[in-house]
Short mmCIF file of C-alpha atoms in Angstrom, two decimals:
data_model
loop_
_atom_site.label_atom_id
_atom_site.label_comp_id
_atom_site.label_asym_id
_atom_site.label_seq_id
_atom_site.Cartn_x
_atom_site.Cartn_y
_atom_site.Cartn_z
CA UNK N 1 -18.44 -2.19 -11.06
CA UNK N 2 -20.60 0.82 -9.04
CA UNK N 3 -20.00 -1.50 -5.43
CA UNK N 4 -17.20 1.27 -4.32
CA UNK N 5 -19.08 4.32 -4.27
CA UNK N 6 -17.05 6.29 -1.74
CA UNK N 7 -13.68 5.56 -3.43
CA UNK N 8 -15.03 6.44 -6.63
CA UNK N 9 -16.66 9.86 -4.89
CA UNK N 10 -12.93 10.63 -3.67
CA UNK N 11 -11.43 10.14 -6.71
CA UNK N 12 -13.77 12.86 -8.83
CA UNK N 13 -13.17 15.01 -5.92
CA UNK N 14 -9.60 14.78 -6.60
CA UNK N 15 -10.30 15.46 -10.44
CA UNK N 16 -12.07 18.16 -9.36
CA UNK N 17 -9.30 19.65 -7.40
CA UNK N 18 -7.20 19.86 -9.99
CA UNK N 19 -5.31 23.32 -11.75
CA UNK N 20 -5.99 24.64 -14.66
CA UNK N 21 -8.96 24.12 -16.83
CA UNK N 22 -11.87 21.75 -16.00
CA UNK N 23 -11.14 17.77 -16.29
CA UNK N 24 -14.37 16.30 -18.27
CA UNK N 25 -15.37 13.08 -16.85
CA UNK N 26 -17.10 10.04 -17.17
CA UNK N 27 -18.40 7.31 -15.33
CA UNK N 28 -18.79 4.16 -17.36
CA UNK N 29 -21.17 1.66 -15.12
CA UNK N 30 -19.62 -1.68 -16.81
CA UNK N 31 -22.70 -4.06 -16.24
CA UNK N 32 -23.99 -2.19 -13.18
CA UNK N 33 -25.83 0.57 -12.33
CA UNK N 34 -23.58 4.13 -11.60
CA UNK N 35 -23.54 5.79 -8.02
CA UNK N 36 -24.91 9.29 -7.36
CA UNK N 37 -21.94 11.35 -8.67
CA UNK N 38 -21.35 15.05 -8.84
CA UNK N 39 -23.15 17.64 -11.33
CA UNK N 40 -21.48 17.79 -14.34
CA UNK N 41 -20.13 14.54 -14.43
CA UNK N 42 -21.00 12.17 -17.08
CA UNK N 43 -22.31 8.57 -16.44
CA UNK N 44 -23.24 5.35 -18.93
CA UNK N 45 -24.53 2.38 -17.95
CA UNK N 46 -23.63 -0.55 -19.70
CA UNK N 47 -26.07 -4.06 -19.39
CA UNK N 48 -23.46 -6.04 -19.50
CA UNK N 49 -19.34 -6.40 -18.06
CA UNK N 50 -17.24 -6.18 -21.25
CA UNK N 51 -14.32 -6.54 -19.15
CA UNK N 52 -11.62 -3.50 -18.48
CA UNK N 53 -11.20 -2.98 -22.31
CA UNK N 54 -14.63 -2.77 -23.55
CA UNK N 55 -15.49 -0.32 -20.74
CA UNK N 56 -12.23 1.33 -21.47
CA UNK N 57 -12.94 1.53 -25.00
CA UNK N 58 -17.04 3.00 -24.29
CA UNK N 59 -15.51 5.85 -21.72
CA UNK N 60 -12.95 6.50 -25.39
CA UNK N 61 -16.19 6.63 -27.40
CA UNK N 62 -17.96 9.12 -25.24
CA UNK N 63 -15.66 11.70 -26.13
CA UNK N 64 -16.69 11.55 -30.12
CA UNK N 65 -15.51 8.47 -32.53
CA UNK N 66 -11.68 7.30 -31.01
CA UNK N 67 -11.81 10.20 -27.94
CA UNK N 68 -11.35 13.11 -31.26
CA UNK N 69 -13.35 15.13 -28.94
CA UNK N 70 -10.10 16.45 -26.80
CA UNK N 71 -6.64 15.87 -27.20
CA UNK N 72 -5.70 13.54 -24.03
CA UNK N 73 -7.80 10.63 -22.33
CA UNK N 74 -6.90 10.25 -18.69
CA UNK N 75 -7.83 6.76 -17.00
CA UNK N 76 -8.46 6.19 -13.80
CA UNK N 77 -9.03 3.08 -11.47
CA UNK N 78 -12.31 4.19 -9.09
CA UNK N 79 -10.46 3.15 -6.02
CA UNK N 80 -7.39 5.84 -6.43
CA UNK N 81 -7.26 8.93 -6.46
CA UNK N 82 -5.14 11.67 -7.82
CA UNK N 83 -2.81 12.46 -5.16
CA UNK N 84 -1.83 15.68 -6.35
CA UNK N 85 -3.66 19.19 -7.90
CA UNK N 86 -1.20 19.75 -10.44
CA UNK N 87 -0.96 16.37 -12.07
CA UNK N 88 -3.18 17.32 -14.83
CA UNK N 89 -1.25 20.42 -15.52
CA UNK N 90 1.79 17.96 -15.51
CA UNK N 91 -0.20 16.01 -18.37
CA UNK N 92 -0.95 18.95 -20.32
CA UNK N 93 3.14 20.08 -20.59
CA UNK N 94 4.16 16.82 -21.21
CA UNK N 95 2.39 16.33 -24.10
CA UNK N 96 2.64 20.07 -25.52
CA UNK N 97 5.98 19.55 -25.01
CA UNK N 98 6.88 16.34 -26.87
CA UNK N 99 4.85 15.87 -30.35
CA UNK N 100 5.68 12.38 -29.81
CA UNK N 101 4.70 11.61 -26.33
CA UNK N 102 1.63 9.20 -26.80
CA UNK N 103 1.36 7.64 -24.32
CA UNK N 104 2.26 8.92 -20.16
CA UNK N 105 1.86 5.85 -17.47
CA UNK N 106 1.33 7.53 -13.58
CA UNK N 107 3.20 5.75 -10.22
CA UNK N 108 0.95 4.31 -8.38
CA UNK N 109 1.22 4.69 -4.58
CA UNK N 110 -0.09 3.20 -1.28
CA UNK N 111 -2.38 5.79 0.31
CA UNK N 112 -0.72 4.97 3.91
CA UNK N 113 2.02 4.06 3.03
CA UNK N 114 3.66 5.91 0.05
CA UNK N 115 5.23 2.84 -1.36
CA UNK N 116 4.85 1.36 -4.65
CA UNK N 117 4.96 -1.92 -5.31
CA UNK N 118 7.51 -3.30 -7.85
CA UNK N 119 4.27 -4.33 -10.65
CA UNK N 120 3.53 -1.33 -11.06
CA UNK N 121 6.95 0.35 -12.13
CA UNK N 122 6.43 -1.04 -15.97
CA UNK N 123 10.47 -1.20 -16.14
CA UNK N 124 12.28 -4.86 -15.87
CA UNK N 125 14.86 -2.13 -13.55
CA UNK N 126 11.61 -1.63 -11.44
CA UNK N 127 13.92 -1.05 -7.85
CA UNK N 128 13.73 2.91 -8.17
CA UNK N 129 10.11 3.80 -8.66
CA UNK N 130 11.06 7.18 -8.14
CA UNK N 131 13.47 7.55 -11.24
CA UNK N 132 11.01 8.23 -13.90
CA UNK N 133 11.87 6.76 -17.27
CA UNK N 134 10.91 6.13 -21.13
CA UNK N 135 9.46 2.70 -21.58
CA UNK N 136 7.39 -0.14 -23.54
CA UNK N 137 4.15 -0.43 -21.54
CA UNK N 138 2.06 1.84 -19.25
CA UNK N 139 -0.24 1.02 -16.40
CA UNK N 140 -4.25 0.11 -16.82
CA UNK N 141 -5.39 2.03 -14.20
CA UNK N 142 -3.51 5.50 -13.90
CA UNK N 143 -2.62 6.46 -17.07
CA UNK N 144 -2.84 9.62 -20.47
CA UNK N 145 -3.04 8.88 -23.77
CA UNK N 146 -3.29 10.73 -26.51
CA UNK N 147 -6.48 10.51 -28.86
CA UNK N 148 -4.31 10.42 -32.33
CA UNK N 149 -2.84 7.44 -30.82
CA UNK N 150 -6.28 5.97 -31.22
CA UNK N 151 -7.35 7.17 -34.17
CA UNK N 152 -3.90 5.99 -35.65
CA UNK N 153 -3.63 2.09 -33.98
CA UNK N 154 -6.91 1.80 -32.62
CA UNK N 155 -8.52 1.13 -29.33
CA UNK N 156 -7.46 -1.39 -26.23
CA UNK N 157 -8.65 -5.35 -27.58
CA UNK N 158 -11.92 -6.41 -26.32
CA UNK N 159 -12.00 -9.55 -26.18
CA UNK N 160 -8.64 -9.51 -23.53
CA UNK N 161 -11.22 -8.89 -21.00
CA UNK N 162 -8.77 -8.12 -18.28
CA UNK N 163 -5.11 -8.64 -18.51
CA UNK N 164 -2.67 -7.42 -21.33
CA UNK N 165 -4.41 -5.28 -23.08
CA UNK N 166 -2.48 -2.44 -22.03
CA UNK N 167 0.66 -4.22 -23.79
CA UNK N 168 -1.33 -4.52 -26.61
CA UNK N 169 -1.73 -1.14 -27.34
CA UNK N 170 1.42 -0.05 -25.83
CA UNK N 171 3.06 -2.36 -28.47
CA UNK N 172 1.04 -1.14 -31.37
CA UNK N 173 1.65 2.26 -30.50
CA UNK N 174 5.45 1.88 -30.31
CA UNK N 175 5.53 0.47 -33.55
CA UNK N 176 3.47 3.62 -34.62
CA UNK N 177 6.52 5.79 -33.72
CA UNK N 178 5.12 6.91 -30.67
CA UNK N 179 6.49 6.93 -27.03
CA UNK N 180 5.61 5.98 -23.97
CA UNK N 181 6.78 7.59 -20.74
CA UNK N 182 6.59 6.86 -16.49
CA UNK N 183 6.09 9.39 -14.19
CA UNK N 184 7.23 9.77 -10.60
CA UNK N 185 5.63 12.79 -10.01
CA UNK N 186 1.92 12.05 -11.36
CA UNK N 187 0.68 9.87 -8.41
CA UNK N 188 -2.22 8.10 -8.17
CA UNK N 189 -3.33 7.02 -4.57
CA UNK N 190 -3.80 3.07 -4.69
CA UNK N 191 -4.66 0.26 -1.57
CA UNK N 192 -1.87 -2.22 -2.08
CA UNK N 193 -3.84 -5.50 -3.96
CA UNK N 194 -2.32 -8.25 -4.95
CA UNK N 195 -3.34 -8.44 -8.58
CA UNK N 196 -4.27 -12.84 -8.06
CA UNK N 197 -7.25 -11.88 -6.62
CA UNK N 198 -9.42 -11.95 -9.24
CA UNK N 199 -11.19 -15.86 -9.68
CA UNK N 200 -10.46 -15.54 -13.85
CA UNK N 201 -6.30 -13.84 -13.25
CA UNK N 202 -4.06 -17.11 -13.73
CA UNK N 203 -6.41 -18.21 -16.90
CA UNK N 204 -6.34 -14.85 -17.96
CA UNK N 205 -2.91 -13.88 -17.91
CA UNK N 206 -1.75 -17.12 -19.75
CA UNK N 207 -4.60 -16.82 -22.70
CA UNK N 208 -3.52 -13.47 -23.63
CA UNK N 209 -0.42 -13.75 -23.04
CA UNK N 210 -0.76 -16.07 -26.00
CA UNK N 211 -2.61 -13.29 -27.99
CA UNK N 212 -0.37 -10.85 -26.96
CA UNK N 213 2.27 -12.77 -28.68
CA UNK N 214 0.43 -13.95 -31.61
CA UNK N 215 -1.21 -10.69 -32.50
CA UNK N 216 1.91 -8.14 -32.06
CA UNK N 217 5.26 -10.38 -32.42
CA UNK N 218 6.93 -11.39 -35.62
CA UNK N 219 6.74 -15.40 -35.97
CA UNK N 220 10.46 -16.19 -35.25
CA UNK N 221 9.63 -14.51 -30.91
CA UNK N 222 6.09 -16.12 -30.68
CA UNK N 223 7.86 -19.24 -29.53
CA UNK N 224 10.91 -17.39 -27.80
CA UNK N 225 9.03 -14.92 -25.95
CA UNK N 226 5.42 -17.55 -24.71
CA UNK N 227 8.55 -19.53 -23.62
CA UNK N 228 9.91 -17.55 -21.18
CA UNK N 229 6.60 -16.95 -19.77
CA UNK N 230 6.29 -20.66 -19.26
CA UNK N 231 9.58 -21.27 -17.84
CA UNK N 232 9.08 -18.15 -15.70
CA UNK N 233 5.41 -18.80 -14.36
CA UNK N 234 7.16 -22.51 -13.72
CA UNK N 235 9.59 -20.54 -11.47
CA UNK N 236 7.57 -18.92 -9.82
CA UNK N 237 5.66 -22.15 -7.89
CA UNK N 238 2.24 -21.87 -8.26
CA UNK N 239 -0.55 -23.50 -6.27
CA UNK N 240 -2.05 -26.36 -8.29
CA UNK N 241 -5.09 -24.87 -9.07
CA UNK N 242 -3.33 -21.85 -10.13
CA UNK N 243 -1.19 -24.24 -12.86
CA UNK N 244 -4.39 -26.09 -14.24
CA UNK N 245 -5.91 -22.97 -14.40
CA UNK N 246 -2.92 -21.45 -15.94
CA UNK N 247 -2.30 -23.64 -18.64
CA UNK N 248 -6.15 -23.58 -19.30
CA UNK N 249 -5.53 -20.01 -20.57
CA UNK N 250 -2.76 -20.81 -21.93
CA UNK N 251 -4.42 -23.73 -24.27
CA UNK N 252 -7.05 -21.16 -24.74
CA UNK N 253 -5.08 -18.45 -26.12
CA UNK N 254 -3.85 -20.97 -29.09
CA UNK N 255 -7.18 -22.58 -29.92
CA UNK N 256 -9.11 -19.75 -29.92
CA UNK N 257 -9.12 -16.45 -32.30
CA UNK N 258 -7.22 -13.38 -30.96
CA UNK N 259 -8.39 -10.89 -33.64
CA UNK N 260 -6.24 -9.20 -36.36
CA UNK N 261 -2.38 -9.85 -36.77
CA UNK N 262 -0.17 -6.80 -37.62
CA UNK N 263 3.20 -7.95 -36.51
CA UNK N 264 5.59 -5.23 -35.17
CA UNK N 265 8.55 -4.21 -37.71
CA UNK N 266 11.89 -5.77 -36.29
CA UNK N 267 13.40 -2.27 -36.11
CA UNK N 268 10.73 -2.20 -33.37
CA UNK N 269 11.96 -4.73 -31.73
CA UNK N 270 15.19 -3.09 -31.78
CA UNK N 271 13.75 0.21 -30.24
CA UNK N 272 12.31 -2.36 -27.27
CA UNK N 273 15.46 -3.59 -26.55
CA UNK N 274 17.04 -0.38 -26.70
CA UNK N 275 14.81 0.77 -24.08
CA UNK N 276 15.16 -1.92 -21.85
CA UNK N 277 12.78 -4.96 -22.68
CA UNK N 278 13.24 -6.87 -25.82
CA UNK N 279 10.28 -8.58 -26.43
CA UNK N 280 10.86 -11.93 -25.70
CA UNK N 281 10.37 -10.80 -22.06
#
């Protein structure tokens, strides 16, 4: 967004220090000018904010249609930085070793405490962030995606703007037979924050949850999935304004187009269940 020039420079410096072959970098200004960047870093300035998935999709296309000019793309938040110099090399090895590995989710840790928030471990059993595992979704601000995944299942859903776009892509990738790994040894330092700091958080989370279900789940699971999330939301006892925004987004999710519907196969439902997260929660 152009408002964190020092943090962006620190991130770019951490990418430049990676071991092995040079990592090509594109910085997308999502409706804002791009601050000064080191020589060799490409920049794209968009006239308007397209949202997180829209901005990332523009970044993908900077490496050829669907990113086909490269084998793997890293997506890194501009206020993070790579904690180690071997992260890119670990990515190369991971994708080389497993031809069906489609997405790698990094561990996000606070730079001061080294702690990882529970919400940053993309599985239900999140008490041990140091345990790597196969997972059913990934973290949008710190990940690597094989570009063949985009070629097969398409990019991130632009219309989501913010929230759940990663799970939408993850479910489509899993349905196509790809695997997703959470790797605790691939670390992005990122300050501890609350997602609710965004003004649109409650509305977008609710709307996109409905869109996610409508787009991807077999019809019998749609009301189950959304019913569970409604109960979980109420159990968390949000404030009155937050709950009002949530229900407004929930209604919007049913009353607005969600994009093409491609329900996952029942064998994918079983696969997600065996991985520890059935698509009803």
